[in-house]
Each structure stands twice: as structure tokens, then as C-alpha cells.
Amino acid sequence: MSLNEFQVEYLTKSTTPRKEWPEKFGLSFDDDEGMYFGRNIACPSNQIGKTVMTAIKHLWLNYYKIGLDLDDKLIDTTYYATLNISPQSRQTKACYQYVKEILEERFVIDEEGKKRTNKLSPLVKEFMVGDNINLGEIRFSNKSIFYSVPVGHDQASSLAGGQFGFISYDEAAQSHHLKAELGAKILSRLIKYGVGLDLVSTPEVDAPSHQDYLQLVKLGAARQQGWWSMTGSLDQNKFISTAQRTRIKADLLATDKKKYRQVVFGEFVTGGKQFFDTAEIARMWRLAGKQRVRHGH
């Protein structure tokens, strides 16, 4: 698979064991305990290939069953699963479809107007053995399974009982209950052999969990509490032609400068339905204690 600049860097770092980061990338964490690949956040601009990148990572994890510490005799017969979730069924279907297109050599790659389809290694030709779009399930020849299902308003209760090697949360900022889902429903599904958790979402000004997502991205930027976040801009996507990117940026800049910053650079901006600026809301997290309302103020 051909990858753009953002996809290469994100996949490289998010599939490198955290204990190797100081030596390989010169980066350290205040807390690097826990999952093998840690908690990662992809917070780029629009149209940078987030969902394709996520599909590729799921394929890699399922093929090698990353996280299972078993000998060669057992590894190919032991159950393994990864999970992609999103508040929107459209996003989960897109990731599901990308996995199928890649494995069927139907994924179209467009590099500066030259179109071609991806090619598989002979080792992966017969990897997919079955699928069920109604269950969002793709089964593989080594007894591993990829699931891609929406969570909607149920706060991920549909995940009850399942254990996964890896979970990705696509368009996480669109969740209505991101904080509750992470704490009680998602991280608990990674206890047995989970190696990593990815939140993948472009900042959206009217997203229900916009502010909670902003706080997590800030933690990731500071590499605190096990989080790492990476931002990216539209210009890093070589699969959208230079001429097209120039037109998009010119149109956005002429109509809405805040939307331009969000779409092109992936910045957190204020507008839409929100009354308070994100910086004002963020300051509430730093208050030492509550103060009584003062009459007339």
C-alpha cells in the first residue's frame, strides 16, 4: 500500500513498543506502563486518509496476531480479534469496505492523476475466508477476526464480554459519551491481551465530545497519562492533487477562515452551536475549587 507522509509517521510510531520510543524517536512519557503500543490519537485535518490508515493497521495486527504470546503450533489456531468502532455506522462501513477492497486488490491508489489498484503479497492472497456485513465481521484464515461496528447512543454496551487485541475509535469526537465510554466500556475490553488503543478523529466544532477530545489531544501532545497525539495537515496527503488542494484552500479561506483552519490544519476552533470559546472552557479544568455565584455578576 502506498502511504502519505502523515500515515507513514503515525503507523510507524503507533506500532513501535513504547519502551523503544526514547531510543528510536527521542521521546519519553511520564507514564509508559500499560499497553504495549500505548494510547494513541490521530488528530489531523480532513481528508488525510484516517480510515484507510486504520484499516491497514487492523490487517497488520490480525495477520501477525500481535499480543498473543504463543508458540508456532498454537498461534494459527487461537482466536484473536480487533475492533473498530464509531458513533456513525457510515464510518464503520467505510473501514470494513477498505479492508475488503485491499484484500481483494480493488483499492484504488491515485498519485498525481495516475490511478492503479493495490497489489497483494502471495502470502496474503487467501487471508480473507469469509465476511458478514450485517455483523460488521471479516474472518481470516489464521482464526483471527476483524469487527467494525457502530456504538451510537448505547455508550458501547454492545462490547460487553468481548476481548480484543486492538481497538480503534473512528470519529471519536462525534461520540455523545466519549469520557464514559473510554473509562468503563472500551479500556476494559483490552485487559486480556490488548496491545493498543487508537482514537482517530478530526476536530469538529459541533461534535458532542469536542471539549473532552481536546483535553485528550492536549494530554497526548504532552505525552502524559500514557497518551500520545499527532496532528496533520491536508498538504501531507499526496493522494489529493496539488491543484485540487489549492482550490479547496482558496474556497475555504474566502468563505470561512475558522473552517479553513479546521479543515486544512486540523485545529480546534470555536463556532457553530457553541457559545463559549474552547480556551474559556479549558480553563474550567484548572479551577482549584468551586466558587459561589456572586449576585449581579
CSV table of C-alpha atoms in Angstrom, one decimal:
chain,number,residue,atom,x,y,z
A,1,MET,CA,0.0,0.0,0.0
A,2,SER,CA,1.2,3.5,-0.9
A,3,LEU,CA,1.0,5.8,2.1
A,4,ASN,CA,1.2,9.6,2.5
A,5,GLU,CA,3.5,11.4,4.9
A,6,PHE,CA,1.0,11.5,7.8
A,7,GLN,CA,0.1,7.8,7.5
A,8,VAL,CA,3.7,6.7,7.5
A,9,GLU,CA,4.7,8.6,10.6
A,10,TYR,CA,1.5,7.7,12.6
A,11,LEU,CA,1.7,4.0,11.7
A,12,THR,CA,5.4,3.8,12.4
A,13,LYS,CA,5.1,5.4,15.9
A,14,SER,CA,1.9,3.7,16.9
A,15,THR,CA,3.2,0.2,16.1
A,16,THR,CA,6.5,0.7,17.9
A,17,PRO,CA,6.6,-0.5,21.5
A,18,ARG,CA,6.6,2.4,23.9
A,19,LYS,CA,9.7,1.2,25.7
A,20,GLU,CA,11.6,1.7,22.4
A,21,TRP,CA,10.5,5.4,21.9
A,22,PRO,CA,13.4,7.1,23.8
A,23,GLU,CA,16.0,5.3,21.6
A,24,LYS,CA,14.2,5.4,18.3
A,25,PHE,CA,12.4,8.8,18.4
A,26,GLY,CA,14.0,10.6,21.3
A,27,LEU,CA,10.6,10.8,23.1
A,28,SER,CA,9.6,9.7,26.5
A,29,PHE,CA,6.4,9.5,28.6
A,30,ASP,CA,5.6,10.4,32.1
A,31,ASP,CA,3.8,7.0,32.3
A,32,ASP,CA,4.8,4.4,29.7
A,33,GLU,CA,3.3,1.5,31.6
A,34,GLY,CA,0.3,-0.4,30.4
A,35,MET,CA,-0.4,-1.4,26.8
A,36,TYR,CA,2.4,-2.4,24.5
A,37,PHE,CA,1.7,0.2,21.9
A,38,GLY,CA,0.0,2.6,24.3
A,39,ARG,CA,-2.9,5.0,23.7
A,40,ASN,CA,-2.6,7.0,20.5
A,41,ILE,CA,-4.6,9.8,19.0
A,42,ALA,CA,-4.6,10.7,15.3
A,43,CYS,CA,-6.0,14.3,15.2
A,44,PRO,CA,-5.3,15.5,11.6
A,45,SER,CA,-7.2,17.7,9.1
A,46,ASN,CA,-10.0,16.4,6.9
A,47,GLN,CA,-9.3,14.1,4.0
A,48,ILE,CA,-5.9,12.8,5.1
A,49,GLY,CA,-6.7,9.1,4.9
A,50,LYS,CA,-7.5,8.3,8.5
A,51,THR,CA,-9.9,5.4,7.9
A,52,VAL,CA,-7.7,3.8,5.3
A,53,MET,CA,-4.7,4.0,7.7
A,54,THR,CA,-6.9,2.4,10.4
A,55,ALA,CA,-7.9,-0.4,8.1
A,56,ILE,CA,-4.2,-1.2,7.2
A,57,LYS,CA,-3.3,-1.3,10.9
A,58,HIS,CA,-6.1,-3.8,11.7
A,59,LEU,CA,-4.9,-6.0,8.8
A,60,TRP,CA,-1.4,-6.0,10.1
A,61,LEU,CA,-2.4,-6.8,13.7
A,62,ASN,CA,-4.7,-9.6,12.6
A,63,TYR,CA,-2.2,-11.1,10.3
A,64,TYR,CA,0.5,-11.4,13.0
A,65,LYS,CA,-1.9,-11.6,16.0
A,66,ILE,CA,0.1,-9.0,17.8
A,67,GLY,CA,-0.2,-9.5,21.6
A,68,LEU,CA,-0.6,-13.3,21.6
A,69,ASP,CA,2.5,-14.9,23.3
A,70,LEU,CA,2.2,-18.4,21.9
A,71,ASP,CA,4.4,-20.9,20.1
A,72,ASP,CA,4.1,-21.6,16.4
A,73,LYS,CA,1.9,-24.7,17.0
A,74,LEU,CA,-0.8,-22.7,18.7
A,75,ILE,CA,-0.7,-19.2,17.1
A,76,ASP,CA,-2.6,-20.2,13.9
A,77,THR,CA,-5.4,-22.0,15.7
A,78,THR,CA,-6.0,-19.5,18.6
A,79,TYR,CA,-8.9,-16.9,18.4
A,80,TYR,CA,-7.8,-13.3,18.0
A,81,ALA,CA,-9.9,-10.2,17.2
A,82,THR,CA,-9.5,-6.5,16.7
A,83,LEU,CA,-12.4,-4.0,16.8
A,84,ASN,CA,-13.1,-0.7,15.0
A,85,ILE,CA,-16.0,1.4,16.4
A,86,SER,CA,-17.5,4.7,15.6
A,87,PRO,CA,-20.6,6.7,16.6
A,88,GLN,CA,-21.5,6.7,12.9
A,89,SER,CA,-22.4,3.5,11.0
A,90,ARG,CA,-21.2,5.1,7.8
A,91,GLN,CA,-17.6,5.3,9.2
A,92,THR,CA,-17.6,1.7,10.4
A,93,LYS,CA,-18.8,0.5,7.0
A,94,ALA,CA,-16.1,2.6,5.3
A,95,CYS,CA,-13.3,0.9,7.3
A,96,TYR,CA,-14.9,-2.5,6.7
A,97,GLN,CA,-15.1,-1.8,3.0
A,98,TYR,CA,-11.4,-0.7,2.9
A,99,VAL,CA,-10.3,-3.9,4.4
A,100,LYS,CA,-12.2,-5.9,1.8
A,101,GLU,CA,-11.0,-3.8,-1.1
A,102,ILE,CA,-7.4,-4.1,0.0
A,103,LEU,CA,-7.6,-7.9,0.4
A,104,GLU,CA,-9.4,-8.2,-3.0
A,105,GLU,CA,-6.9,-5.9,-4.7
A,106,ARG,CA,-9.6,-3.4,-5.5
A,107,PHE,CA,-8.3,-0.4,-3.6
A,108,VAL,CA,-7.7,2.5,-6.0
A,109,ILE,CA,-4.5,4.5,-5.5
A,110,ASP,CA,-4.3,7.9,-7.2
A,111,GLU,CA,-0.9,9.5,-7.3
A,112,GLU,CA,-1.0,12.8,-9.2
A,113,GLY,CA,-3.6,11.6,-11.7
A,114,LYS,CA,-2.1,8.1,-12.2
A,115,LYS,CA,-4.6,5.5,-11.0
A,116,ARG,CA,-3.9,1.9,-10.1
A,117,THR,CA,-5.1,-0.8,-7.7
A,118,ASN,CA,-3.1,-2.2,-4.8
A,119,LYS,CA,-1.3,-5.5,-5.2
A,120,LEU,CA,-1.0,-8.2,-2.5
A,121,SER,CA,1.9,-10.4,-1.5
A,122,PRO,CA,1.2,-14.0,-2.4
A,123,LEU,CA,1.3,-14.7,1.4
A,124,VAL,CA,-1.9,-12.6,1.9
A,125,LYS,CA,-3.8,-13.8,-1.2
A,126,GLU,CA,-6.0,-16.3,0.7
A,127,PHE,CA,-6.0,-14.4,4.0
A,128,MET,CA,-9.7,-13.5,4.0
A,129,VAL,CA,-12.0,-16.5,4.3
A,130,GLY,CA,-15.4,-15.0,5.0
A,131,ASP,CA,-17.4,-11.9,5.9
A,132,ASN,CA,-20.8,-10.8,7.2
A,133,ILE,CA,-21.6,-7.1,6.5
A,134,ASN,CA,-24.6,-7.3,8.9
A,135,LEU,CA,-22.4,-8.2,11.8
A,136,GLY,CA,-19.5,-6.0,10.5
A,137,GLU,CA,-17.3,-9.1,10.6
A,138,ILE,CA,-14.4,-10.2,8.4
A,139,ARG,CA,-12.9,-13.7,9.2
A,140,PHE,CA,-9.3,-14.7,8.3
A,141,SER,CA,-7.5,-17.9,7.6
A,142,ASN,CA,-5.5,-17.8,10.9
A,143,LYS,CA,-8.7,-17.7,13.0
A,144,SER,CA,-8.5,-14.0,13.6
A,145,ILE,CA,-11.5,-11.7,13.1
A,146,PHE,CA,-11.9,-8.0,12.4
A,147,TYR,CA,-15.1,-6.3,13.6
A,148,SER,CA,-16.2,-2.9,12.6
A,149,VAL,CA,-19.4,-1.8,14.4
A,150,PRO,CA,-21.2,1.4,15.4
A,151,VAL,CA,-21.7,2.3,19.1
A,152,GLY,CA,-24.2,5.1,18.7
A,153,HIS,CA,-26.1,6.1,21.9
A,154,ASP,CA,-25.5,2.9,23.8
A,155,GLN,CA,-22.2,4.0,25.3
A,156,ALA,CA,-20.5,0.9,23.7
A,157,SER,CA,-22.6,-1.5,25.8
A,158,SER,CA,-22.7,-3.8,22.8
A,159,LEU,CA,-19.0,-4.6,23.5
A,160,ALA,CA,-19.8,-6.4,26.8
A,161,GLY,CA,-17.9,-9.6,27.3
A,162,GLY,CA,-15.6,-9.2,24.3
A,163,GLN,CA,-11.8,-9.0,24.5
A,164,PHE,CA,-9.7,-7.5,21.7
A,165,GLY,CA,-6.1,-7.2,20.7
A,166,PHE,CA,-6.6,-3.6,19.5
A,167,ILE,CA,-9.5,-1.1,19.4
A,168,SER,CA,-9.7,1.9,17.1
A,169,TYR,CA,-12.3,4.6,17.7
A,170,ASP,CA,-13.0,6.4,14.4
A,171,GLU,CA,-14.5,9.9,14.6
A,172,ALA,CA,-14.2,9.7,18.4
A,173,ALA,CA,-15.1,13.3,18.9
A,174,GLN,CA,-18.6,12.6,17.5
A,175,SER,CA,-19.4,10.4,20.5
A,176,HIS,CA,-22.1,11.6,22.9
A,177,HIS,CA,-20.3,9.9,25.8
A,178,LEU,CA,-16.6,9.7,25.0
A,179,LYS,CA,-15.3,10.0,28.6
A,180,ALA,CA,-17.8,7.4,29.9
A,181,GLU,CA,-17.1,5.0,27.1
A,182,LEU,CA,-13.3,5.1,27.5
A,183,GLY,CA,-13.3,4.5,31.2
A,184,ALA,CA,-15.9,1.8,31.6
A,185,LYS,CA,-16.5,0.2,28.3
A,186,ILE,CA,-13.5,0.4,26.0
A,187,LEU,CA,-10.3,0.0,28.0
A,188,SER,CA,-11.9,-2.9,29.9
A,189,ARG,CA,-12.1,-4.8,26.5
A,190,LEU,CA,-8.3,-4.6,26.2
A,191,ILE,CA,-7.4,-6.2,29.6
A,192,LYS,CA,-6.7,-9.8,28.4
A,193,TYR,CA,-4.2,-9.2,25.6
A,194,GLY,CA,-4.8,-5.7,24.3
A,195,VAL,CA,-1.7,-4.0,22.8
A,196,GLY,CA,-3.1,-0.6,21.9
A,197,LEU,CA,-6.0,1.9,21.6
A,198,ASP,CA,-6.3,4.5,18.9
A,199,LEU,CA,-8.7,7.5,18.9
A,200,VAL,CA,-9.0,8.8,15.3
A,201,SER,CA,-10.9,12.0,14.7
A,202,THR,CA,-10.7,15.4,13.0
A,203,PRO,CA,-11.7,18.3,15.3
A,204,GLU,CA,-15.3,19.2,14.6
A,205,VAL,CA,-16.6,22.3,16.2
A,206,ASP,CA,-20.2,20.9,16.7
A,207,ALA,CA,-19.0,17.4,17.8
A,208,PRO,CA,-20.7,16.3,21.0
A,209,SER,CA,-17.4,15.4,22.7
A,210,HIS,CA,-15.4,18.3,21.2
A,211,GLN,CA,-14.1,19.5,24.5
A,212,ASP,CA,-13.3,16.1,26.0
A,213,TYR,CA,-11.4,15.2,22.9
A,214,LEU,CA,-9.5,18.5,23.1
A,215,GLN,CA,-8.3,17.6,26.6
A,216,LEU,CA,-7.1,14.2,25.5
A,217,VAL,CA,-5.3,15.6,22.5
A,218,LYS,CA,-3.5,18.1,24.9
A,219,LEU,CA,-2.5,15.2,27.1
A,220,GLY,CA,-1.2,13.4,24.1
A,221,ALA,CA,0.8,16.4,23.0
A,222,ALA,CA,2.5,16.5,26.4
A,223,ARG,CA,2.8,12.7,26.4
A,224,GLN,CA,1.0,12.4,29.7
A,225,GLN,CA,-1.1,9.6,31.3
A,226,GLY,CA,0.0,7.2,28.5
A,227,TRP,CA,-1.4,9.3,25.7
A,228,TRP,CA,0.4,10.4,22.5
A,229,SER,CA,-1.3,12.6,19.9
A,230,MET,CA,-0.3,13.5,16.4
A,231,THR,CA,-1.7,16.3,14.2
A,232,GLY,CA,-1.5,16.6,10.5
A,233,SER,CA,-2.4,19.0,7.6
A,234,LEU,CA,-4.2,18.5,4.3
A,235,ASP,CA,-0.9,19.2,2.4
A,236,GLN,CA,0.5,15.9,3.8
A,237,ASN,CA,-1.9,13.9,1.6
A,238,LYS,CA,-0.2,13.4,-1.7
A,239,PHE,CA,-3.2,11.4,-3.0
A,240,ILE,CA,-5.1,14.6,-3.4
A,241,SER,CA,-3.6,16.6,-6.3
A,242,THR,CA,-1.8,19.8,-5.6
A,243,ALA,CA,-4.2,21.7,-7.9
A,244,GLN,CA,-7.3,20.3,-6.0
A,245,ARG,CA,-5.8,21.1,-2.6
A,246,THR,CA,-5.0,24.7,-3.8
A,247,ARG,CA,-8.6,25.2,-4.9
A,248,ILE,CA,-10.1,23.8,-1.7
A,249,LYS,CA,-7.9,26.0,0.5
A,250,ALA,CA,-8.7,29.1,-1.6
A,251,ASP,CA,-12.5,28.5,-1.4
A,252,LEU,CA,-12.4,27.9,2.4
A,253,LEU,CA,-10.2,30.9,3.1
A,254,ALA,CA,-12.6,33.1,1.1
A,255,THR,CA,-15.7,31.9,2.9
A,256,ASP,CA,-14.8,30.9,6.5
A,257,LYS,CA,-11.4,31.5,8.0
A,258,LYS,CA,-12.2,29.4,11.1
A,259,LYS,CA,-13.4,26.5,9.0
A,260,TYR,CA,-10.2,26.8,6.9
A,261,ARG,CA,-8.1,26.3,10.0
A,262,GLN,CA,-10.1,23.3,11.0
A,263,VAL,CA,-10.3,21.6,7.6
A,264,VAL,CA,-6.8,22.3,6.3
A,265,PHE,CA,-4.7,22.2,9.6
A,266,GLY,CA,-7.0,20.1,11.9
A,267,GLU,CA,-7.1,22.9,14.5
A,268,PHE,CA,-9.7,23.1,17.3
A,269,VAL,CA,-11.8,26.2,16.6
A,270,THR,CA,-14.9,27.7,18.1
A,271,GLY,CA,-18.1,28.4,16.3
A,272,GLY,CA,-21.3,26.7,15.2
A,273,LYS,CA,-23.6,25.9,18.1
A,274,GLN,CA,-21.1,26.5,20.9
A,275,PHE,CA,-21.4,29.7,22.9
A,276,PHE,CA,-18.2,29.6,24.8
A,277,ASP,CA,-14.7,29.6,23.4
A,278,THR,CA,-12.8,26.3,23.8
A,279,ALA,CA,-10.0,28.1,25.7
A,280,GLU,CA,-12.5,29.5,28.2
A,281,ILE,CA,-13.9,26.1,28.8
A,282,ALA,CA,-10.5,24.6,29.1
A,283,ARG,CA,-9.7,27.0,32.0
A,284,MET,CA,-12.5,25.4,34.0
A,285,TRP,CA,-10.4,22.2,34.2
A,286,ARG,CA,-7.7,24.2,36.1
A,287,LEU,CA,-10.0,25.8,38.8
A,288,ALA,CA,-8.8,24.9,42.3
A,289,GLY,CA,-12.4,24.8,43.6
A,290,LYS,CA,-15.9,25.9,43.0
A,291,GLN,CA,-16.9,29.5,43.8
A,292,ARG,CA,-20.4,30.7,44.9
A,293,VAL,CA,-22.3,32.8,42.4
A,294,ARG,CA,-21.9,36.5,43.1
A,295,HIS,CA,-25.1,38.5,42.8
A,296,GLY,CA,-25.1,40.9,39.9
A,297,HIS,CA,-22.2,39.2,38.1
